[in-house]
Amino acid sequence: TTLYRKPTDRYTYLHSSSFHPEHTTKSIVYSQALRYNHICSDPQDRDAKLGDLQNAFLRLQYPPCMINEQINKARRIPRDNLLQDRSKGPNDRTPLVVTYSPQVKPLTRMVNYLQTILDKNTTLSKALGGRPDQDFRHDQAYRLLLSTLPCSQALQVLAKSQEQRAAPCGQDGDNGLQVSCGAPDLKEPRGQRG
């Protein structure tokens, strides 16, 4: 079997400069490469299709080393393993839902550290059900903040949030921030109604 793409397909994946956790952008590349590995039965055909996928993510300004890492990770999984059905077991983990922000990383490290302490106590470990399942929700306030600011201030807020992200592959340089002041989300605020 091979992967069929409609002539109108435009590879509309999430742009690398979007305000999402790093693991989300990594998983997009990995899951698509895994999907290609699952569908394509001929390794040469699969590699050609993965080359097209790699070019699509490069156009979206994903870091080249991250793309290669995720594609190679998916390529290493044997296709036979992907074709087998897997049953999911019950999930007894406690959900920990927080609003995503780059500043949440210390919280994740703290949860992981405290979990190792809790795991040593069998009573607490059994009561809490293991490591919490950390999930992120979108912050609507960020979008509202940007839509109510004048364009120049919105660009400063976006630039500051982009500076907090690490440069791709540990290199300094262009982080892919592209903002158009004509975008609908960045309109100048209208006058106050009385």
N, CA, C and O of each residue as an XYZ file, in Angstrom:
776
protein
N       0.839     -1.191      0.000
C       0.000      0.000      0.000
C       0.878      1.247      0.000
O       2.043      1.214      0.397
N       0.296      2.323     -0.448
C       1.023      3.583     -0.485
C       0.132      4.692      0.066
O      -1.070      4.504      0.256
N       0.727      5.825      0.315
C       0.001      6.966      0.862
C      -0.551      7.793     -0.292
O       0.197      8.224     -1.169
N      -1.850      8.010     -0.289
C      -2.465      8.848     -1.309
C      -2.711     10.229     -0.740
O      -3.263     10.379      0.350
N      -2.296     11.233     -1.490
C      -2.574     12.618     -1.121
C      -3.371     13.259     -2.240
O      -3.015     13.143     -3.413
N      -4.436     13.927     -1.880
C      -5.230     14.635     -2.880
C      -4.386     15.758     -3.480
O      -3.531     16.318     -2.795
N      -4.613     16.087     -4.731
C      -3.856     17.191     -5.345
C      -4.067     18.525     -4.630
O      -3.224     19.418     -4.724
N      -5.172     18.665     -3.926
C      -5.456     19.920     -3.226
C      -4.886     19.954     -1.811
O      -5.028     20.964     -1.123
N      -4.239     18.868     -1.358
C      -3.675     18.826     -0.005
C      -2.557     19.857      0.105
O      -1.704     19.948     -0.778
N      -2.559     20.635      1.191
C      -1.596     21.728      1.355
C      -0.690     21.563      2.568
O      -0.003     22.513      2.944
N      -0.665     20.389      3.190
C       0.159     20.175      4.395
C      -0.118     21.276      5.421
O       0.802     21.985      5.830
N      -1.342     21.418      5.827
C      -1.706     22.471      6.775
C      -1.526     21.982      8.210
O      -2.491     21.611      8.879
N      -0.292     21.986      8.665
C       0.028     21.616     10.038
C       0.284     22.889     10.846
O       0.410     23.979     10.288
N       0.356     22.733     12.139
C       0.600     23.840     13.055
C       1.954     24.495     12.750
O       2.953     23.797     12.578
N       1.990     25.826     12.683
C       3.249     26.534     12.426
C       4.149     26.445     13.657
O       3.665     26.401     14.788
N       5.448     26.419     13.429
C       6.394     26.240     14.541
C       6.396     27.419     15.511
O       6.774     27.254     16.671
N       5.982     28.601     15.064
C       6.005     29.766     15.955
C       4.737     29.882     16.800
O       4.587     30.840     17.558
N       3.830     28.922     16.680
C       2.601     28.983     17.479
C       2.929     28.801     18.956
O       3.949     28.213     19.315
N       2.061     29.308     19.786
C       2.291     29.305     21.238
C       1.802     27.977     21.815
O       0.772     27.922     22.487
N       2.554     26.912     21.545
C       2.230     25.575     22.025
C       3.459     24.991     22.704
O       4.582     25.408     22.422
N       3.254     24.029     23.599
C       4.407     23.394     24.245
C       5.295     22.715     23.207
O       4.825     22.285     22.153
N       6.576     22.627     23.521
C       7.533     22.019     22.596
C       7.160     20.575     22.287
O       7.324     20.121     21.154
N       6.658     19.847     23.290
C       6.312     18.449     23.034
C       5.152     18.321     22.049
O       5.014     17.285     21.399
N       4.320     19.348     21.928
C       3.221     19.303     20.963
C       3.757     19.384     19.544
O       3.348     18.608     18.681
N       4.672     20.321     19.295
C       5.227     20.440     17.947
C       6.052     19.209     17.591
O       6.048     18.772     16.440
N       6.760     18.645     18.571
C       7.510     17.412     18.304
C       6.564     16.270     17.956
O       6.819     15.496     17.034
N       5.472     16.176     18.705
C       4.562     15.049     18.490
C       3.829     15.149     17.159
O       3.426     14.125     16.607
N       3.648     16.349     16.633
C       3.013     16.490     15.320
C       3.893     15.846     14.263
O       3.410     15.082     13.427
N       5.185     16.154     14.298
C       6.115     15.565     13.331
C       6.170     14.053     13.522
O       6.081     13.294     12.557
N       6.319     13.621     14.773
C       6.450     12.188     15.066
C       5.199     11.417     14.655
O       5.301     10.363     14.027
N       4.024     11.930     15.001
C       2.792     11.192     14.701
C       2.541     11.103     13.199
O       2.045     10.086     12.715
N       2.876     12.157     12.459
C       2.709     12.093     11.007
C       3.693     11.103     10.386
O       3.331     10.346      9.486
N       4.939     11.110     10.866
C       5.933     10.157     10.356
C       5.525      8.727     10.703
O       5.707      7.815      9.896
N       4.980      8.530     11.890
C       4.506      7.210     12.306
C       3.343      6.762     11.421
O       3.245      5.591     11.054
N       2.480      7.690     11.088
C       1.348      7.396     10.197
C       1.848      6.963      8.820
O       1.327      6.009      8.242
N       2.852      7.657      8.295
C       3.425      7.285      7.002
C       4.043      5.896      7.082
O       3.900      5.091      6.161
N       4.733      5.618      8.191
C       5.364      4.313      8.396
C       4.298      3.216      8.455
O       4.526      2.106      7.974
N       3.162      3.512      9.029
C       2.058      2.562      9.159
C       1.406      2.278      7.806
O       1.063      1.134      7.509
N       1.235      3.309      6.993
C       0.502      3.172      5.731
C       1.359      2.568      4.625
O       0.897      1.674      3.916
N       2.592      3.035      4.460
C       3.430      2.630      3.320
C       4.059      1.260      3.562
O       4.785      1.062      4.536
N       3.771      0.314      2.660
C       4.331     -1.031      2.812
C       5.724     -1.148      2.196
O       6.510     -1.999      2.613
N       6.041     -0.309      1.214
C       7.356     -0.342      0.568
C       8.275      0.677      1.245
O       7.946      1.863      1.280
N       9.428      0.240      1.788
C      10.326      1.178      2.488
C      10.822      2.332      1.614
O      10.982      3.450      2.105
N      11.068      2.075      0.320
C      11.541      3.154     -0.557
C      10.446      4.197     -0.779
O      10.709      5.399     -0.781
N       9.220      3.720     -0.964
C       8.087      4.633     -1.119
C       7.890      5.442      0.159
O       7.654      6.649      0.110
N       7.990      4.765      1.305
C       7.843      5.441      2.597
C       8.888      6.536      2.750
O       8.563      7.644      3.175
N      10.148      6.238      2.406
C      11.214      7.230      2.550
C      10.989      8.434      1.637
O      11.284      9.567      2.018
N      10.466      8.189      0.428
C      10.167      9.299     -0.481
C       9.059     10.180      0.103
O       9.147     11.408      0.066
N       8.024      9.544      0.639
C       6.915     10.304      1.238
C       7.382     11.051      2.490
O       6.945     12.175      2.739
N       8.271     10.431      3.279
C       8.807     11.106      4.465
C       9.664     12.307      4.070
O       9.715     13.296      4.800
N      10.338     12.227      2.916
C      11.088     13.378      2.409
C      10.163     14.547      2.099
O      10.487     15.697      2.392
N       8.996     14.243      1.496
C       8.001     15.290      1.236
C       7.497     15.897      2.542
O       7.334     17.111      2.659
N       7.253     15.021      3.526
C       6.783     15.490      4.830
C       7.833     16.383      5.490
O       7.499     17.411      6.080
N       9.094     15.988      5.388
C      10.184     16.779      5.968
C      10.222     18.174      5.338
O      10.380     19.168      6.046
N      10.079     18.249      4.025
C      10.074     19.547      3.340
C       8.887     20.406      3.782
O       9.006     21.625      3.903
N       7.746     19.763      4.020
C       6.567     20.514      4.475
C       6.828     21.144      5.839
O       6.470     22.300      6.065
N       7.449     20.395      6.749
C       7.734     20.954      8.075
C       8.850     22.000      8.016
O       8.859     22.934      8.817
N       9.778     21.856      7.090
C      10.815     22.883      6.920
C      10.185     24.196      6.450
O      10.598     25.273      6.879
N       9.180     24.106      5.564
C       8.483     25.319      5.107
C       7.741     25.991      6.260
O       7.540     27.205      6.249
N       7.334     25.203      7.254
C       6.657     25.760      8.428
C       7.652     26.182      9.503
O       7.261     26.494     10.627
N       8.938     26.191      9.157
C      10.041     26.673     10.001
C      10.245     25.849     11.268
O      10.626     26.384     12.309
N       9.990     24.544     11.176
C      10.352     23.652     12.277
C      11.866     23.483     12.247
O      12.451     23.498     11.164
N      12.519     23.323     13.387
C      13.974     23.131     13.404
C      14.358     21.842     12.666
O      13.802     20.783     12.959
N      15.297     21.912     11.718
C      15.663     20.723     10.931
C      16.122     19.541     11.783
O      15.778     18.396     11.488
N      16.897     19.808     12.842
C      17.378     18.684     13.655
C      16.232     18.011     14.403
O      16.270     16.800     14.619
N      15.213     18.774     14.801
C      14.056     18.181     15.475
C      13.240     17.337     14.498
O      12.764     16.259     14.855
N      13.080     17.819     13.275
C      12.347     17.063     12.258
C      13.039     15.729     12.008
O      12.400     14.677     12.019
N      14.364     15.782     11.782
C      15.115     14.547     11.516
C      15.032     13.581     12.684
O      14.872     12.376     12.489
N      15.142     14.107     13.898
C      15.095     13.263     15.095
C      13.757     12.533     15.200
O      13.724     11.332     15.468
N      12.655     13.253     14.991
C      11.328     12.650     15.132
C      11.022     11.679     13.987
O      10.408     10.636     14.211
N      11.441     12.011     12.773
C      11.214     11.104     11.642
C      12.023      9.827     11.820
O      11.513      8.733     11.579
N      13.281      9.954     12.239
C      14.102      8.756     12.459
C      13.563      7.909     13.605
O      13.627      6.680     13.559
N      13.034      8.562     14.628
C      12.430      7.837     15.754
C      11.237      7.003     15.267
O      11.080      5.850     15.667
N      10.407      7.586     14.413
C       9.251      6.860     13.872
C       9.691      5.773     12.898
O       9.078      4.708     12.832
N      10.748      6.043     12.147
C      11.236      5.083     11.157
C      11.783      3.817     11.816
O      11.734      2.739     11.224
N      12.306      3.944     13.046
C      12.895      2.792     13.745
C      11.852      1.784     14.234
O      12.199      0.645     14.546
N      10.592      2.187     14.305
C       9.550      1.273     14.780
C       9.133      0.363     13.629
O       8.725      0.854     12.577
N       9.229     -0.958     13.810
C       8.853     -1.884     12.733
C       7.373     -1.742     12.357
O       6.511     -1.581     13.222
N       7.102     -1.805     11.068
C       5.731     -1.644     10.579
C       4.813     -2.726     11.136
O       3.637     -2.464     11.388
N       5.328     -3.926     11.329
C       4.511     -5.021     11.871
C       3.957     -4.666     13.252
O       2.822     -5.014     13.578
N       4.759     -3.976     14.057
C       4.283     -3.559     15.386
C       3.153     -2.537     15.281
O       2.240     -2.524     16.107
N       3.222     -1.685     14.264
C       2.201     -0.650     14.094
C       0.871     -1.224     13.610
O      -0.186     -0.643     13.851
N       0.929     -2.366     12.926
C      -0.284     -2.962     12.374
C      -1.067     -3.780     13.397
O      -2.206     -4.168     13.137
N      -0.470     -4.045     14.555
C      -1.146     -4.836     15.588
C      -2.099     -3.954     16.386
O      -1.807     -2.793     16.674
N      -3.254     -4.537     16.736
C      -4.212     -3.822     17.587
C      -3.728     -3.844     19.023
O      -3.183     -4.841     19.496
N      -3.935     -2.733     19.708
C      -3.559     -2.645     21.123
C      -4.784     -2.221     21.920
O      -5.514     -1.311     21.526
N      -4.998     -2.888     23.037
C      -6.110     -2.491     23.898
C      -5.579     -1.569     24.989
O      -4.524     -1.816     25.572
N      -6.321     -0.517     25.249
C      -5.921      0.438     26.285
C      -6.469     -0.017     27.626
O      -7.631     -0.407     27.736
N      -5.633      0.037     28.631
C      -6.060     -0.289     29.982
C      -6.685      0.913     30.652
O      -6.659      2.013     30.101
N      -7.243      0.720     31.830
C      -7.846      1.858     32.534
C      -6.772      2.846     32.995
O      -5.659      2.459     33.351
N      -7.130      4.110     32.980
C      -6.216      5.166     33.414
C      -6.672      5.653     34.783
O      -7.714      6.298     34.906
N      -5.881      5.339     35.819
C      -6.258      5.756     37.170
C      -5.433      6.946     37.650
O      -5.402      7.254     38.841
N      -4.762      7.615     36.702
C      -3.934      8.756     37.079
C      -4.800      9.978     37.359
O      -5.827     10.188     36.714
N      -4.373     10.777     38.326
C      -5.078     12.003     38.688
C      -4.731     13.096     37.683
O      -3.549     13.347     37.447
N      -5.732     13.763     37.076
C      -5.409     14.824     36.122
C      -4.929     16.094     36.834
O      -5.494     16.500     37.850
N      -3.892     16.706     36.292
C      -3.388     17.992     36.763
C      -3.481     18.940     35.569
O      -2.622     18.914     34.688
N      -4.511     19.770     35.537
C      -4.775     20.645     34.399
C      -4.320     22.053     34.739
O      -4.771     22.645     35.720
N      -3.409     22.591     33.906
C      -2.891     23.942     34.105
C      -2.946     24.692     32.780
O      -2.937     24.080     31.712
N      -3.001     26.009     32.853
C      -2.950     26.833     31.657
C      -1.525     26.829     31.134
O      -0.582     27.058     31.890
N      -1.364     26.569     29.831
C      -0.018     26.459     29.284
C       0.695     27.804     29.279
O       0.120     28.836     28.933
N       1.938     27.760     29.665
C       2.852     28.889     29.609
C       4.259     28.310     29.689
O       4.449     27.277     30.331
N       5.252     28.939     29.060
C       6.622     28.434     29.195
C       7.099     28.399     30.643
O       8.021     27.654     30.974
N       6.479     29.200     31.507
C       6.883     29.228     32.914
C       6.372     28.015     33.690
O       6.666     27.888     34.879
N       5.616     27.123     33.054
C       5.068     25.943     33.729
C       6.127     24.850     33.884
O       5.943     23.934     34.686
N       7.220     24.924     33.141
C       8.244     23.874     33.207
C       8.750     23.617     34.624
O       8.935     22.455     34.984
N       8.986     24.654     35.456
C       9.395     24.360     36.840
C       8.340     23.564     37.608
O       8.687     22.740     38.454
N       7.060     23.800     37.326
C       5.998     23.036     37.976
C       6.096     21.561     37.595
O       5.936     20.685     38.445
N       6.356     21.295     36.334
C       6.499     19.912     35.878
C       7.659     19.235     36.585
O       7.544     18.095     37.035
N       8.785     19.946     36.681
C       9.947     19.368     37.378
C       9.629     19.123     38.848
O      10.038     18.109     39.414
N       8.895     20.053     39.469
C       8.548     19.903     40.880
C       7.622     18.695     41.078
O       7.800     17.928     42.024
N       6.640     18.527     40.195
C       5.723     17.385     40.293
C       6.499     16.083     40.155
O       6.264     15.134     40.904
N       7.420     16.034     39.202
C       8.224     14.821     39.013
C       9.086     14.530     40.234
O       9.221     13.375     40.639
N       9.669     15.567     40.821
C      10.507     15.388     42.008
C       9.675     14.897     43.189
O      10.057     13.952     43.879
N       8.530     15.551     43.414
C       7.684     15.160     44.544
C       7.090     13.767     44.347
O       6.838     13.051     45.317
N       6.869     13.386     43.090
C       6.314     12.058     42.831
C       7.285     10.965     43.263
O       6.860      9.922     43.761
N       8.581     11.191     43.079
C       9.560     10.183     43.517
C       9.506     10.010     45.031
O       9.705      8.907     45.540
N       9.239     11.094     45.748
C       9.110     11.005     47.210
C       7.832     10.249     47.573
O       7.844      9.400     48.464
N       6.721     10.559     46.879
C       5.454      9.887     47.163
C       5.511      8.395     46.827
O       4.885      7.578     47.502
N       6.263      8.047     45.784
C       6.358      6.641     45.385
C       7.024      5.783     46.451
O       6.799      4.574     46.504
N       7.833      6.390     47.290
C       8.512      5.636     48.352
C       7.537      5.212     49.448
O       7.784      4.232     50.150
N       6.432      5.945     49.599
C       5.418      5.618     50.599
C       4.282      4.875     49.889
O       3.538      5.476     49.115
N       4.148      3.576     50.149
C       3.165      2.761     49.425
C       1.724      3.202     49.691
O       0.882      3.120     48.796
N       1.430      3.665     50.899
C       0.067      4.093     51.224
C      -0.322      5.321     50.401
O      -1.398      5.358     49.805
N       0.561      6.328     50.371
C       0.281      7.537     49.587
C       0.252      7.231     48.093
O      -0.600      7.737     47.362
N       1.172      6.415     47.656
C       1.248      6.072     46.242
C      -0.029      5.373     45.781
O      -0.539      5.660     44.698
N      -0.540      4.466     46.594
C      -1.764      3.743     46.250
C      -2.972      4.682     46.276
O      -3.856      4.574     45.426
N      -3.016      5.596     47.240
C      -4.154      6.510     47.382
C      -4.225      7.513     46.231
O      -5.315      7.843     45.763
N      -3.068      8.001     45.773
C      -3.048      9.019     44.719
C      -3.055      8.429     43.319
O      -3.312      9.144     42.351
N      -2.780      7.141     43.195
C      -2.860      6.499     41.883
C      -1.696      6.776     40.965
O      -1.879      6.736     39.748
N      -0.544      7.046     41.457
C       0.632      7.229     40.606
C       0.818      8.660     40.146
O       0.153      9.582     40.618
N       1.738      8.818     39.214
C       2.106     10.138     38.697
C       0.892     10.826     38.076
O       0.157     10.195     37.316
N       0.664     12.114     38.384
C      -0.491     12.804     37.795
C      -0.339     12.952     36.284
O       0.769     13.039     35.756
N      -1.457     12.977     35.621
C      -1.504     13.146     34.174
C      -1.614     14.642     33.902
O      -2.695     15.219     34.016
N      -0.481     15.277     33.539
C      -0.466     16.730     33.359
C      -1.011     17.094     31.989
O      -0.513     16.625     30.965
N      -2.034     17.933     31.978
C      -2.658     18.397     30.750
C      -2.671     19.917     30.748
O      -2.639     20.559     31.798
N      -2.721     20.482     29.538
C      -2.723     21.930     29.389
C      -4.042     22.384     28.790
O      -4.612     21.713     27.930
N      -4.521     23.533     29.253
C      -5.681     24.156     28.634
C      -5.203     25.455     27.986
O      -4.176     26.012     28.373
N      -5.954     25.924     27.004
C      -5.593     27.158     26.310
C      -6.032     28.359     27.126
O      -7.085     28.344     27.764
N      -5.225     29.380     27.099
C      -5.544     30.600     27.826
C      -6.206     31.585     26.873
O      -5.545     32.162     26.010
N      -7.500     31.772     27.031
C      -8.230     32.713     26.190
C      -7.817     34.151     26.484
O      -7.928     35.021     25.620
N      -7.344     34.399     27.697
C      -6.972     35.761     28.077
C      -5.822     36.274     27.218
O      -5.755     37.470     26.934
N      -4.917     35.392     26.799
C      -3.782     35.813     25.982
C      -4.275     36.356     24.642
O      -3.818     37.403     24.184
N      -5.207     35.642     24.020
C      -5.750     36.097     22.745
C      -6.508     37.409     22.933
O      -6.392     38.317     22.111
N      -7.282     37.509     24.013
C      -8.022     38.745     24.272
C      -7.079     39.914     24.519
O      -7.342     41.029     24.068
N      -5.981     39.666     25.233
C      -4.995     40.708     25.489
C      -4.431     41.227     24.178
O      -4.327     42.437     23.980
N      -4.066     40.318     23.280
C      -3.480     40.738     22.013
C      -4.493     41.466     21.134
O      -4.132     42.403     20.421
N      -5.754     41.044     21.177
C      -6.746     41.669     20.306
C      -7.146     43.061     20.791
O      -7.681     43.848     20.010
N      -6.899     43.382     22.064
C      -7.273     44.702     22.570
C      -6.110     45.683     22.583
O      -6.317     46.876     22.810
N      -4.884     45.204     22.343
C      -3.721     46.091     22.335
C      -3.533     46.718     20.966
O      -3.905     46.117     19.957
N      -2.958     47.925     20.910
C      -2.537     48.452     19.614
C      -1.509     47.508     18.996
O      -0.818     46.776     19.705
N      -1.418     47.533     17.686
C      -0.576     46.573     16.972
C       0.870     46.583     17.455
O       1.471     45.520     17.612
N       1.435     47.754     17.691
C       2.841     47.824     18.105
C       3.050     47.147     19.456
O       4.053     46.459     19.652
N       2.113     47.333     20.393
C       2.244     46.688     21.704
C       2.023     45.181     21.596
O       2.684     44.407     22.289
N       1.097     44.758     20.731
C       0.854     43.326     20.543
C       2.105     42.648     20.000
O       2.445     41.537     20.408
N       2.791     43.323     19.076
C       4.031     42.762     18.534
C       5.089     42.626     19.620
O       5.839     41.650     19.636
N       5.157     43.604     20.534
C       6.122     43.519     21.637
C       5.800     42.348     22.554
O       6.708     41.640     22.989
N       4.517     42.130     22.855
C       4.117     41.002     23.708
C       4.483     39.689     23.037
O       5.028     38.790     23.679
N       4.184     39.574     21.736
C       4.517     38.347     21.015
C       6.022     38.133     20.951
O       6.499     37.013     21.136
N       6.772     39.200     20.690
C       8.228     39.072     20.616
C       8.802     38.635     21.958
O       9.709     37.804     22.004
N       8.278     39.188     23.049
C       8.769     38.810     24.379
C       8.473     37.343     24.665
O       9.312     36.642     25.230
N       7.279     36.870     24.277
C       6.952     35.459     24.516
C       7.833     34.554     23.664
O       8.177     33.449     24.083
N       8.202     35.018     22.468
C       9.071     34.214     21.611
C      10.498     34.178     22.143
O      11.189     33.173     21.976
N      10.955     35.259     22.784
C      12.307     35.285     23.349
C      12.458     34.256     24.457
O      13.557     33.759     24.702
N      11.356     33.936     25.127
C      11.414     32.983     26.230
C      11.583     31.555     25.735
O      11.998     30.679     26.494
N      11.269     31.315     24.478
C      11.466     29.982     23.924
C      12.930     29.823     23.535
O      13.579     30.787     23.128
N      13.439     28.627     23.660
C      14.828     28.361     23.286
C      14.956     28.400     21.774
O      14.031     28.029     21.052
N      16.111     28.854     21.300
C      16.377     28.857     19.866
C      16.445     27.414     19.384
O      16.862     26.538     20.142
N      16.046     27.142     18.139
C      16.043     25.775     17.649
C      17.427     25.138     17.703
O      18.412     25.741     17.276
N      17.495     23.947     18.217
C      18.712     23.136     18.263
C      19.837     23.820     19.022
O      21.005     23.542     18.754
N      19.527     24.694     19.945
C      20.553     25.353     20.743
C      21.289     26.447     19.999
O      22.370     26.857     20.422
N      20.724     26.935     18.889
C      21.388     27.966     18.102
C      20.632     29.275     18.268
O      19.417     29.284     18.467
N      21.358     30.369     18.185
C      20.715     31.674     18.196
C      20.290     31.996     16.772
O      20.848     31.466     15.811
N      19.316     32.854     16.647
C      18.939     33.268     15.306
C      17.451     33.489     15.195
O      16.760     33.695     16.193
N      16.965     33.444     13.970
C      15.569     33.704     13.689
C      14.709     32.622     14.317
O      14.915     31.435     14.068
N      13.739     33.036     15.139
C      12.879     32.052     15.783
C      11.558     31.876     15.046
O      10.644     31.239     15.570
N      11.441     32.425     13.849
C      10.262     32.178     13.037
C       9.043     33.011     13.389
O       7.939     32.676     12.962
N       9.202     34.095     14.159
C       8.058     34.923     14.533
C       7.605     35.720     13.318
O       8.367     36.513     12.764
N       6.372     35.506     12.913
C       5.814     36.242     11.796
C       4.453     36.753     12.213
O       3.557     35.964     12.514
N       4.289     38.060     12.234
C       3.015     38.649     12.620
C       2.666     39.708     11.594
O       3.512     40.510     11.199
N       1.431     39.706     11.172
C       0.943     40.722     10.256
C      -0.028     41.609     11.013
O      -0.977     41.119     11.624
N       0.207     42.919     10.973
C      -0.678     43.829     11.704
C      -2.062     43.870     11.085
O      -3.004     44.358     11.708
N      -2.198     43.370      9.884
C      -3.510     43.342      9.253
C      -4.323     42.125      9.640
O      -5.460     41.984      9.190
N      -3.776     41.239     10.462
C      -4.493     40.026     10.859
C      -5.709     40.394     11.693
O      -5.662     41.367     12.447
N      -6.804     39.636     11.577
C      -8.021     39.977     12.304
C      -7.854     39.976     13.815
O      -8.536     40.735     14.503
N      -6.960     39.139     14.353
C      -6.796     39.060     15.800
C      -6.009     40.234     16.376
O      -5.973     40.406     17.594
N      -5.376     41.049     15.523
C      -4.520     42.120     16.022
C      -5.039     43.492     15.584
O      -4.249     44.374     15.247
N      -6.334     43.674     15.588
C      -6.912     44.957     15.189
C      -6.657     46.005     16.256
O      -6.547     45.700     17.443
N      -6.568     47.235     15.810
C      -6.481     48.343     16.753
C      -7.798     48.402     17.519
O      -8.852     48.163     16.930
N      -7.770     48.716     18.822
C      -9.018     48.758     19.585
C      -9.914     49.893     19.122
O      -9.435     50.971     18.769
N     -11.212     49.647     19.127
C     -12.174     50.678     18.748
C     -12.442     51.572     19.939
O     -12.108     51.229     21.073
N     -13.044     52.717     19.679
C     -13.360     53.659     20.754
C     -14.341     53.062     21.755
O     -15.109     52.158     21.427
N     -14.303     53.577     22.971
C     -15.194     53.096     24.030
C     -16.621     53.541     23.738
O     -16.863     54.684     23.349
N     -17.553     52.628     23.929
C     -18.963     52.992     23.779
C     -19.508     53.393     25.128
O     -19.170     52.780     26.141
N     -20.327     54.388     25.158
C     -20.809     54.894     26.417
C     -22.163     54.526     26.786
O     -22.642     54.922     27.848
